Amino acid sequence: MKEVSAGGVVFNSKKILLLRKFNGGWVLPKGHVKKGEKYSETALREVKEESGINAKLGQYIDSIEYQYFNFRKMKKSHKTVHWFTMYSTDIEFVPLEEEGFNEARYVETEKAMKFLIHNNEKTIIKKAIELMCEGEQ
């Protein structure tokens, strides 16, 4: 089974938006691409749905691929996630509890790297920071 998602690395100054799941793990906002939706549209929609904030789209970062076992469908899934840099000045968070999130906040990049539970998301943050640094030159 193949799945395609998109998400955002949302910057607020030098901090990054992270979401905490009920199990305590921290992740970046992302979600499934709807039919007819562009990856960038999905990424912006998912950031808004999962965190409650509005963000401005930046650059395409990269995609990551991984496999996992989907317990709802009792099948192995192959997932591709497309990532974008984003920017926001919003500070009023409304984490989407229906998706299992109980907290959203901006975290300093060094702490974000320690908090994240998925190594591939740490890699995406590093690439996002590189893109930002290139843009400042």
Coordinates of C-alpha atoms in Angstrom, one line a residue:
M1 CA 0.0 0.0 0.0
K2 CA 1.4 3.4 -1.0
E3 CA 0.7 6.6 0.9
V4 CA 1.7 10.2 0.1
S5 CA 1.8 13.0 2.7
A6 CA 3.2 16.5 3.0
G7 CA 4.3 18.6 5.9
G8 CA 6.1 21.7 7.1
V9 CA 9.1 22.8 9.0
V10 CA 7.6 26.0 10.4
F11 CA 10.0 28.6 11.6
N12 CA 9.3 31.4 14.0
S13 CA 12.5 33.4 14.3
K14 CA 15.1 30.7 15.1
K15 CA 12.5 28.3 16.6
I16 CA 10.7 25.4 15.0
L17 CA 7.1 24.3 15.5
L18 CA 6.7 20.9 17.1
L19 CA 3.6 18.9 18.0
R20 CA 3.5 16.5 21.0
K21 CA 1.5 13.4 20.7
F22 CA -0.5 11.9 23.7
N23 CA 2.2 9.3 24.0
G24 CA 4.8 12.0 24.7
G25 CA 6.6 11.9 21.3
W26 CA 7.3 15.1 19.4
V27 CA 6.8 15.3 15.6
L28 CA 6.6 17.8 12.8
P29 CA 3.1 18.5 11.3
K30 CA 2.2 16.5 8.3
G31 CA -0.7 14.6 6.7
H32 CA -2.2 12.8 3.7
V33 CA -2.5 14.5 0.4
K34 CA -6.2 14.8 -0.7
K35 CA -7.2 14.0 -4.3
G36 CA -6.4 17.0 -6.6
E37 CA -4.4 18.7 -3.9
K38 CA -0.8 20.0 -4.5
Y39 CA 1.8 18.9 -2.0
S40 CA 2.3 22.5 -0.9
E41 CA -1.4 22.9 -0.3
T42 CA -1.5 19.7 1.8
A43 CA 1.5 20.9 3.9
L44 CA -0.2 24.3 4.6
R45 CA -3.5 22.7 5.4
E46 CA -2.0 20.1 7.7
V47 CA 0.0 22.7 9.7
K48 CA -3.2 24.7 10.2
E49 CA -5.3 21.6 11.1
E50 CA -2.8 20.1 13.5
S51 CA -1.5 23.2 15.2
G52 CA -4.1 25.9 14.7
I53 CA -1.6 28.4 13.2
N54 CA -1.4 30.0 9.8
A55 CA 1.9 29.7 8.0
K56 CA 3.5 31.2 4.9
L57 CA 5.0 28.7 2.4
G58 CA 8.7 28.8 1.9
Q59 CA 10.8 26.4 -0.2
Y60 CA 10.5 22.7 -1.0
I61 CA 13.0 20.9 1.2
D62 CA 13.0 17.2 0.1
S63 CA 11.0 14.0 0.4
I64 CA 11.5 11.1 2.7
E65 CA 10.4 7.5 2.3
Y66 CA 9.8 4.8 4.8
Q67 CA 7.8 1.7 5.5
Y68 CA 5.6 0.9 8.5
F69 CA 2.9 -1.5 9.5
N70 CA -0.6 0.1 9.3
F71 CA -2.5 -1.5 12.1
R72 CA -5.9 0.0 11.1
K73 CA -5.6 -1.7 7.7
M74 CA -3.5 -4.6 8.9
K75 CA -1.1 -4.0 5.9
K76 CA 2.5 -2.9 5.4
S77 CA 2.6 0.7 4.0
H78 CA 5.2 2.5 2.0
K79 CA 5.0 6.3 2.7
T80 CA 6.5 9.2 0.9
V81 CA 6.4 12.6 2.7
H82 CA 7.2 15.9 0.9
W83 CA 8.5 18.7 3.1
F84 CA 8.4 22.5 2.8
T85 CA 9.9 25.3 4.8
M86 CA 7.3 27.6 6.3
Y87 CA 7.2 30.8 8.4
S88 CA 4.7 32.0 11.0
T89 CA 4.4 34.7 13.6
D90 CA 1.2 33.1 15.1
I91 CA 1.6 32.1 18.8
E92 CA -1.9 30.9 19.6
F93 CA -1.8 27.1 19.2
V94 CA -4.8 24.8 19.0
P95 CA -3.4 21.2 18.8
L96 CA -5.7 18.8 17.0
E97 CA -6.7 16.3 19.7
E98 CA -8.5 14.0 17.2
E99 CA -5.2 13.4 15.6
G100 CA -3.6 12.6 19.0
F101 CA -1.8 15.9 19.7
N102 CA -2.0 17.5 23.1
E103 CA 0.6 20.3 22.7
A104 CA 2.1 22.6 20.0
R105 CA 5.0 25.0 20.6
Y106 CA 8.0 26.6 19.0
V107 CA 11.2 25.0 20.2
E108 CA 14.8 26.2 19.7
T109 CA 16.4 24.1 16.9
E110 CA 19.0 22.4 19.2
K111 CA 16.2 21.3 21.5
A112 CA 14.0 20.3 18.5
M113 CA 16.7 17.8 17.4
K114 CA 16.6 16.2 20.9
F115 CA 12.8 16.2 21.2
L116 CA 11.9 14.6 17.8
I117 CA 11.2 10.9 17.9
H118 CA 11.8 10.3 14.1
N119 CA 15.4 10.5 12.8
N120 CA 14.2 11.3 9.3
E121 CA 12.5 14.4 10.6
K122 CA 15.8 15.5 12.2
T123 CA 17.4 15.2 8.8
I124 CA 14.6 17.3 7.2
I125 CA 15.2 20.0 9.8
K126 CA 18.9 20.1 9.1
K127 CA 18.1 20.5 5.4
A128 CA 15.6 23.2 6.1
I129 CA 18.2 25.1 8.2
E130 CA 20.7 24.8 5.3
L131 CA 18.1 26.2 2.9
M132 CA 17.5 29.2 5.3
C133 CA 21.2 29.9 5.6
E134 CA 21.6 29.8 1.8
G135 CA 18.8 32.3 1.5
E136 CA 20.5 34.7 3.9
Q137 CA 23.7 34.9 1.9

